Amino acid sequence: MSPPKSIDPVLQELVREIAQQPHSRLLRDSTQHASQDASRHAMSDAINDAISDAACETPRGMIRETAPSERPSSAESELLRVYRTQAAQLWCDAALESLLKSKTGREVLFQTRETTPAPVTMTRIRKEQSLLQGQAADIGPIELLLGICGNQDHGPEQQPEKCGAAALQLARISHRLFPSARACIVLADAHWDAGDRSGARTACVAGLRVAARMAEKAQLHERLGIYARQDGDGAGALHHAMLASRQDARNVGVLWNGLRTSLEGGNERSALTLGGQLDTACHLDAVTARRLADGLRQRRDARRTPAAITFHPHFGRIRARLGSTSRGLIDAFA
Amino acid sequence: MEAQPVSTIARALGASPECTPAMLIAHLRAVRSLELRARCEARIRTEHLFLSAARLEARTLARLSYRALVDAAPEDISAWIDQQIEHAAVELITEDLLIPETAPQPEPALEWARSLGIEPQHAHLACAQLNILPIELRRACRRLFEGSDTLKNCAAEMGLSCKDLKEQIEEVLTHIHRMTAPDAGVEST
């Protein structure tokens, strides 16, 4: 197969060399390099070099597996954890895909670009499952995944309720395998779809404990703000909306939600701050902005009544002070 | 129309797509041009993470070996590798928070743990907490703990007053001391 089109020169050379002369010179280099640096990484390199030296070609030009008696390198030890996190990722992608076909997924566009999954097809499941061989018993019921995704492959028309229930089940397994912030976000949305706001809130709080990325923290706070608004807690909603916008000032959805919350509470100062951020974010990500505007227009048409934000006495005055993009989105929604 | 076969990165790197991740580790370890250690060190430096470079490298290598057999060959392999390093770092940070007892002691933490009054055996707990701080605050913490910068400079860089930054750092330290106190239980999720 031909090498990738545009990679940096070192890697280009690497790909060419390996393709022409599978690994022999490179393995020698690695051993020499390790012996030169023995004083620095004595223990780990000694183990790893033993494995590197042991790796050799089979008659067909493949690398054979290291002998069972050899001690595993640190990377090989890490592989078990990688199996687990990758399996969790696969389940999480399947959960998100189901969720997008559920009532919540169809009516409310919670998901942002960062969480859009790679499609979970039967081919993908089988491919990853072949890599997880021997780990399946520990990792979880792959049959469930195959069953759910197999059914989904058969037709575009799914019952939203069934998809929501499947999303909850898959997200729970993903969370059990490796409780990432992403899994918590999907789990929260699946709980929300099932009408369990308390479960959704618990999932968000758990997600905030493990979230290492600002974008994920923003999405979790965004959801907590939405739940607070549903509970009639305007101050709590605004608090989480502001925290979300501070964590990720580029997420159009997060900023829109904050602006809407500010307008509902008649909070002019935060509305102007968030409006300014939203204008910039929409300018940088015009595609998402357009998608959001279309979604807001659809919701307005389906509602057939003015939005709650318009009833606030200061709405007109605050609206007039906002930038044109924010004002456009408000008009599309209100 | 028939679907095109998926070209994997493993194939682009000269390995068989039929080999296992464990087999691929030995292959990728030999590829010095990947410069994994240097890339991991750079990531730790630019993100001001409290992680061991060796541990990040090992996790990245394992992750690369798995993903190379699954992902289609990207246009830019270098960017793809950096993306895998980022994912590996996030996984390690999450694991350290969830199962701190399994986290090894990161070398840099031991140096400043003593000066903060934290027992060396609790240094990894402190690192786990520091790694989820916003990057600006993490950078300030790192510089101040290592004694490589002043409070005034760090505050100016963050656009804060010295008092505000001091308060934020004190809050972080209080939290860490609470987490590492002898009678503190590990929070469960």
Coordinates of N, CA and C in Angstrom, one line a residue, chain A residues 82-239:
Chain A
V82 N -5.3 -0.3 28.3 CA -5.7 0.2 27.1 C -6.9 -0.6 26.5
Y83 N -6.8 -1.9 26.6 CA -8.0 -2.7 26.2 C -9.2 -2.3 26.9
R84 N -9.1 -2.0 28.2 CA -10.3 -1.6 28.9 C -10.9 -0.3 28.5
T85 N -10.0 0.7 28.3 CA -10.5 2.0 27.9 C -11.0 2.0 26.5
Q86 N -10.3 1.2 25.6 CA -10.8 1.2 24.3 C -12.2 0.5 24.2
A87 N -12.4 -0.5 25.0 CA -13.7 -1.2 25.0 C -14.7 -0.2 25.5
A88 N -14.4 0.6 26.5 CA -15.3 1.6 27.1 C -15.7 2.6 26.0
Q89 N -14.7 3.0 25.3 CA -14.9 3.9 24.2 C -15.9 3.4 23.1
L90 N -15.7 2.1 22.8 CA -16.6 1.5 21.8 C -18.0 1.5 22.3
W91 N -18.2 1.1 23.6 CA -19.5 1.1 24.2 C -20.1 2.5 24.3
C92 N -19.2 3.4 24.6 CA -19.7 4.8 24.7 C -20.2 5.4 23.3
D93 N -19.4 5.0 22.3 CA -19.8 5.5 20.9 C -21.2 4.8 20.6
A94 N -21.3 3.6 20.9 CA -22.6 2.9 20.6 C -23.7 3.5 21.4
A95 N -23.5 3.9 22.6 CA -24.5 4.5 23.5 C -24.9 5.9 22.9
L96 N -23.9 6.6 22.4 CA -24.2 7.9 21.9 C -25.0 7.8 20.6
E97 N -24.6 6.8 19.8 CA -25.3 6.6 18.5 C -26.8 6.3 18.8
S98 N -27.0 5.4 19.8 CA -28.4 5.1 20.2 C -29.1 6.3 20.7
L99 N -28.4 7.1 21.5 CA -29.0 8.3 22.1 C -29.4 9.3 21.0
L100 N -28.6 9.4 20.0 CA -29.0 10.4 18.9 C -30.2 10.0 18.2
K101 N -30.6 8.7 18.3 CA -31.8 8.2 17.6 C -33.0 8.2 18.6
S102 N -32.7 8.6 19.9 CA -33.8 8.6 20.9 C -34.5 9.9 20.8
K103 N -35.5 10.0 21.7 CA -36.4 11.2 21.7 C -35.5 12.5 22.0
T104 N -34.7 12.3 23.0 CA -33.8 13.5 23.3 C -32.9 13.8 22.2
G105 N -32.3 12.8 21.6 CA -31.3 13.1 20.5 C -32.0 13.7 19.3
R106 N -33.3 13.4 19.1 CA -33.9 13.9 17.9 C -34.5 15.4 18.2
E107 N -34.9 15.6 19.4 CA -35.5 16.9 19.7 C -34.5 17.9 20.3
V108 N -33.6 17.5 21.0 CA -32.7 18.4 21.7 C -31.2 18.1 21.3
L109 N -30.6 19.1 20.6 CA -29.2 18.8 20.2 C -28.2 19.2 21.3
F110 N -28.0 18.2 22.2 CA -27.1 18.4 23.3 C -25.6 18.3 22.8
Q111 N -25.5 17.3 21.9 CA -24.1 16.9 21.6 C -23.4 17.9 20.7
T112 N -22.1 18.1 21.1 CA -21.3 19.0 20.3 C -20.3 18.2 19.5
R113 N -19.6 18.9 18.7 CA -18.7 18.2 17.7 C -17.7 17.3 18.4
E114 N -17.2 17.7 19.5 CA -16.2 16.9 20.2 C -16.7 15.5 20.6
T115 N -18.0 15.3 20.8 CA -18.5 14.0 21.2 C -19.2 13.2 20.1
T116 N -19.1 13.8 18.9 CA -19.7 13.0 17.8 C -18.9 11.7 17.6
P117 N -19.5 10.6 17.7 CA -18.7 9.3 17.6 C -18.5 8.9 16.2
A118 N -17.5 8.0 16.1 CA -17.3 7.3 14.8 C -18.4 6.3 14.8
P119 N -19.0 6.1 13.6 CA -20.2 5.2 13.5 C -19.8 3.8 14.0
V120 N -20.7 3.2 14.8 CA -20.5 1.9 15.3 C -21.2 0.9 14.4
T121 N -20.4 0.4 13.5 CA -21.0 -0.6 12.6 C -20.6 -2.0 13.0
M122 N -21.2 -3.0 12.4 CA -20.9 -4.4 12.7 C -19.4 -4.6 12.4
T123 N -18.9 -4.0 11.3 CA -17.5 -4.2 10.9 C -16.6 -3.7 12.0
R124 N -16.9 -2.5 12.5 CA -16.1 -1.9 13.5 C -16.1 -2.7 14.8
I125 N -17.3 -3.2 15.2 CA -17.3 -4.0 16.4 C -16.5 -5.2 16.3
R126 N -16.6 -5.9 15.1 CA -15.9 -7.2 14.9 C -14.4 -6.9 14.9
K127 N -14.0 -5.8 14.3 CA -12.6 -5.5 14.1 C -12.0 -5.2 15.5
E128 N -12.7 -4.4 16.3 CA -12.1 -4.1 17.6 C -12.2 -5.3 18.5
Q129 N -13.3 -6.1 18.4 CA -13.4 -7.3 19.2 C -12.3 -8.3 19.0
S130 N -11.8 -8.3 17.7 CA -10.7 -9.2 17.4 C -9.5 -8.8 18.1
L131 N -9.3 -7.5 18.4 CA -8.1 -7.0 19.1 C -8.3 -7.3 20.6
L132 N -9.6 -7.3 21.0 CA -9.8 -7.5 22.5 C -9.9 -9.0 22.8
Q133 N -9.5 -9.8 21.9 CA -9.6 -11.3 22.1 C -8.9 -11.7 23.5
G134 N -9.7 -12.6 24.1 CA -9.1 -13.1 25.4 C -9.5 -12.1 26.6
Q135 N -9.9 -10.9 26.2 CA -10.3 -10.0 27.3 C -11.8 -9.9 27.4
A136 N -12.5 -10.5 26.5 CA -13.9 -10.2 26.4 C -14.7 -10.6 27.7
A137 N -14.3 -11.7 28.3 CA -15.0 -12.1 29.5 C -14.9 -11.0 30.6
D138 N -13.8 -10.4 30.7 CA -13.6 -9.4 31.7 C -14.3 -8.1 31.3
I139 N -14.3 -7.8 30.0 CA -14.7 -6.5 29.5 C -16.3 -6.3 29.4
G140 N -17.0 -7.4 29.2 CA -18.4 -7.2 29.2 C -19.2 -7.9 28.1
P141 N -20.5 -7.8 28.1 CA -21.3 -8.5 27.2 C -21.2 -8.0 25.8
I142 N -20.3 -8.5 25.0 CA -20.2 -8.0 23.6 C -21.5 -8.4 22.8
E143 N -22.1 -9.4 23.3 CA -23.4 -9.9 22.6 C -24.4 -8.8 22.6
L144 N -24.4 -8.0 23.7 CA -25.4 -7.0 23.9 C -25.1 -5.9 22.8
L145 N -23.9 -5.6 22.7 CA -23.5 -4.5 21.7 C -23.8 -5.0 20.3
L146 N -23.4 -6.2 20.0 CA -23.7 -6.8 18.7 C -25.2 -6.8 18.4
G147 N -26.0 -7.2 19.4 CA -27.4 -7.3 19.2 C -28.0 -5.9 19.0
I148 N -27.7 -4.9 19.8 CA -28.2 -3.6 19.7 C -27.8 -3.0 18.3
C149 N -26.5 -3.0 18.1 CA -26.0 -2.4 16.9 C -26.5 -3.1 15.6
G150 N -26.6 -4.4 15.8 CA -27.1 -5.3 14.7 C -28.5 -4.8 14.3
N151 N -29.3 -4.7 15.3 CA -30.7 -4.2 15.0 C -30.7 -2.8 14.4
Q152 N -29.8 -2.0 14.9 CA -29.8 -0.6 14.3 C -29.4 -0.6 12.9
D153 N -28.5 -1.6 12.5 CA -28.1 -1.6 11.1 C -29.2 -1.9 10.1
H154 N -30.3 -2.5 10.7 CA -31.3 -3.0 9.7 C -32.2 -2.0 9.2
G155 N -32.3 -0.9 9.8 CA -33.2 0.1 9.2 C -33.1 1.5 9.9
P156 N -33.4 2.5 9.2 CA -33.2 3.9 9.7 C -34.3 4.2 10.7
E157 N -35.5 3.6 10.6 CA -36.6 3.9 11.5 C -36.6 3.1 12.7
Q158 N -36.2 3.7 13.8 CA -36.1 3.0 15.1 C -37.2 3.6 16.0
Q159 N -37.6 2.8 17.0 CA -38.5 3.4 18.0 C -37.6 4.2 19.0
P160 N -37.9 5.5 19.1 CA -37.0 6.4 20.0 C -36.9 5.8 21.4
E161 N -38.0 5.3 21.9 CA -38.0 4.8 23.3 C -37.0 3.6 23.4
K162 N -37.0 2.7 22.4 CA -36.1 1.6 22.5 C -34.6 2.1 22.4
C163 N -34.4 3.1 21.5 CA -33.0 3.6 21.4 C -32.6 4.2 22.7
G164 N -33.5 5.0 23.3 CA -33.1 5.6 24.6 C -32.7 4.6 25.7
A165 N -33.5 3.5 25.7 CA -33.2 2.4 26.7 C -31.9 1.8 26.4
A166 N -31.7 1.5 25.1 CA -30.4 0.9 24.7 C -29.2 1.8 25.1
A167 N -29.4 3.1 24.9 CA -28.3 4.1 25.2 C -28.0 4.0 26.6
L168 N -29.0 3.9 27.5 CA -28.8 3.9 28.9 C -28.0 2.6 29.3
Q169 N -28.4 1.5 28.7 CA -27.8 0.2 29.0 C -26.3 0.3 28.6
L170 N -26.1 0.7 27.4 CA -24.7 0.8 26.8 C -23.8 1.8 27.6
A171 N -24.4 2.9 27.9 CA -23.6 3.9 28.7 C -23.2 3.4 30.0
R172 N -24.1 2.6 30.7 CA -23.8 2.1 32.0 C -22.6 1.1 31.9
I173 N -22.6 0.3 30.9 CA -21.5 -0.6 30.7 C -20.2 0.1 30.4
S174 N -20.3 1.2 29.6 CA -19.1 2.0 29.3 C -18.6 2.6 30.6
H175 N -19.5 3.1 31.4 CA -19.1 3.7 32.6 C -18.4 2.8 33.6
R176 N -18.9 1.5 33.6 CA -18.4 0.5 34.4 C -17.0 0.1 34.0
L177 N -16.8 0.0 32.7 CA -15.5 -0.4 32.1 C -14.4 0.7 32.4
F178 N -14.8 1.9 32.2 CA -13.8 3.0 32.4 C -14.6 4.3 32.6
P179 N -14.8 4.8 33.8 CA -15.7 6.0 34.0 C -15.0 7.3 33.5
S180 N -15.0 7.5 32.2 CA -14.5 8.7 31.7 C -15.6 9.8 31.7
A181 N -15.1 11.0 31.6 CA -16.1 12.2 31.6 C -17.1 12.0 30.4
R182 N -16.5 11.5 29.3 CA -17.4 11.4 28.1 C -18.5 10.4 28.4
A183 N -18.1 9.3 29.0 CA -19.1 8.3 29.4 C -20.2 8.9 30.3
C184 N -19.7 9.7 31.2 CA -20.7 10.3 32.2 C -21.6 11.3 31.5
I185 N -21.1 12.0 30.5 CA -22.0 12.9 29.7 C -23.1 12.1 29.0
V186 N -22.7 11.0 28.3 CA -23.6 10.2 27.6 C -24.6 9.6 28.6
L187 N -24.1 9.1 29.7 CA -25.0 8.5 30.7 C -26.0 9.5 31.3
A188 N -25.5 10.7 31.5 CA -26.4 11.8 32.0 C -27.5 12.0 30.9
D189 N -27.2 12.1 29.7 CA -28.2 12.3 28.6 C -29.2 11.2 28.5
A190 N -28.6 9.9 28.7 CA -29.5 8.8 28.7 C -30.5 8.8 29.8
H191 N -30.0 9.2 31.0 CA -30.9 9.3 32.2 C -32.0 10.3 31.9
W192 N -31.5 11.4 31.3 CA -32.4 12.6 31.0 C -33.5 12.1 30.1
D193 N -33.1 11.3 29.1 CA -34.0 10.8 28.1 C -35.0 9.9 28.8
A194 N -34.6 9.2 29.8 CA -35.5 8.3 30.5 C -36.3 9.0 31.5
G195 N -36.2 10.3 31.6 CA -36.9 11.1 32.6 C -36.4 11.1 34.0
D196 N -35.1 10.6 34.2 CA -34.5 10.5 35.5 C -33.6 11.6 35.7
R197 N -34.1 12.8 36.2 CA -33.2 14.0 36.3 C -32.2 13.8 37.4
S198 N -32.6 13.0 38.5 CA -31.7 12.8 39.6 C -30.5 11.9 39.1
G199 N -30.8 10.9 38.3 CA -29.7 10.1 37.8 C -28.8 10.9 36.9
A200 N -29.4 11.8 36.1 CA -28.6 12.6 35.2 C -27.7 13.5 36.0
R201 N -28.2 14.1 37.0 CA -27.4 15.0 37.9 C -26.2 14.2 38.5
T202 N -26.5 13.0 39.0 CA -25.5 12.2 39.6 C -24.4 11.9 38.6
A203 N -24.8 11.6 37.4 CA -23.8 11.3 36.4 C -22.9 12.5 36.1
C204 N -23.5 13.7 36.0 CA -22.8 14.9 35.8 C -21.8 15.2 36.9
V205 N -22.2 15.0 38.1 CA -21.3 15.3 39.3 C -20.1 14.3 39.2
A206 N -20.4 13.0 38.9 CA -19.4 12.0 38.8 C -18.4 12.4 37.7
G207 N -19.0 12.9 36.6 CA -18.1 13.3 35.5 C -17.2 14.5 35.8
L208 N -17.7 15.4 36.6 CA -16.9 16.5 37.0 C -15.7 16.1 37.9
R209 N -15.8 15.0 38.6 CA -14.7 14.5 39.4 C -13.6 14.0 38.6
V210 N -13.9 13.5 37.4 CA -12.8 12.9 36.6 C -12.5 13.7 35.3
A211 N -13.2 14.7 35.1 CA -13.0 15.5 33.8 C -11.7 16.2 33.8
A212 N -10.8 15.9 32.9 CA -9.5 16.5 32.8 C -9.5 17.6 31.7
R213 N -10.5 17.5 30.8 CA -10.5 18.5 29.7 C -11.6 19.6 30.0
M214 N -11.2 20.8 29.7 CA -12.1 22.0 30.0 C -13.4 21.8 29.2
A215 N -13.2 21.4 27.9 CA -14.4 21.2 27.1 C -15.5 20.3 27.7
E216 N -15.0 19.2 28.4 CA -15.9 18.3 29.0 C -16.5 18.9 30.3
K217 N -15.7 19.6 31.0 CA -16.2 20.2 32.2 C -17.3 21.2 31.8
A218 N -17.1 21.9 30.7 CA -18.1 22.9 30.3 C -19.4 22.2 29.9
Q219 N -19.3 21.0 29.2 CA -20.6 20.3 28.9 C -21.3 19.8 30.1
L220 N -20.5 19.4 31.1 CA -21.1 18.9 32.3 C -21.8 20.0 33.1
H221 N -21.2 21.1 33.2 CA -21.8 22.3 33.8 C -23.0 22.8 33.1
E222 N -22.9 22.7 31.7 CA -24.1 23.1 30.9 C -25.3 22.3 31.3
R223 N -25.1 21.0 31.4 CA -26.2 20.1 31.7 C -26.7 20.4 33.1
L224 N -25.8 20.6 34.1 CA -26.3 20.9 35.5 C -27.1 22.2 35.5
G225 N -26.7 23.1 34.6 CA -27.5 24.3 34.5 C -28.9 24.1 34.0
I226 N -28.9 23.2 33.0 CA -30.3 22.9 32.4 C -31.2 22.2 33.4
Y227 N -30.6 21.3 34.2 CA -31.4 20.6 35.2 C -31.9 21.6 36.3
A228 N -31.0 22.6 36.6 CA -31.4 23.6 37.6 C -32.5 24.4 37.1
R229 N -32.4 24.8 35.8 CA -33.5 25.6 35.2 C -34.8 24.8 35.2
Q230 N -34.7 23.6 34.9 CA -35.9 22.7 35.0 C -36.6 22.7 36.4
D231 N -35.7 22.7 37.4 CA -36.2 22.7 38.8 C -36.6 24.1 39.2
G232 N -36.5 25.1 38.4 CA -36.9 26.4 38.8 C -35.9 27.2 39.6
D233 N -34.7 26.6 39.6 CA -33.6 27.3 40.3 C -32.8 28.2 39.4
G234 N -33.3 29.4 39.2 CA -32.6 30.3 38.2 C -31.2 30.7 38.6
A235 N -31.0 30.9 39.9 CA -29.6 31.3 40.3 C -28.6 30.1 40.0
G236 N -29.0 28.9 40.4 CA -28.2 27.7 40.1 C -28.0 27.5 38.6
A237 N -29.0 27.8 37.8 CA -28.8 27.6 36.4 C -27.8 28.6 35.8
L238 N -27.9 29.9 36.3 CA -27.0 30.9 35.8 C -25.6 30.6 36.3
H239 N -25.5 30.1 37.6 CA -24.1 29.8 38.1 C -23.4 28.7 37.2

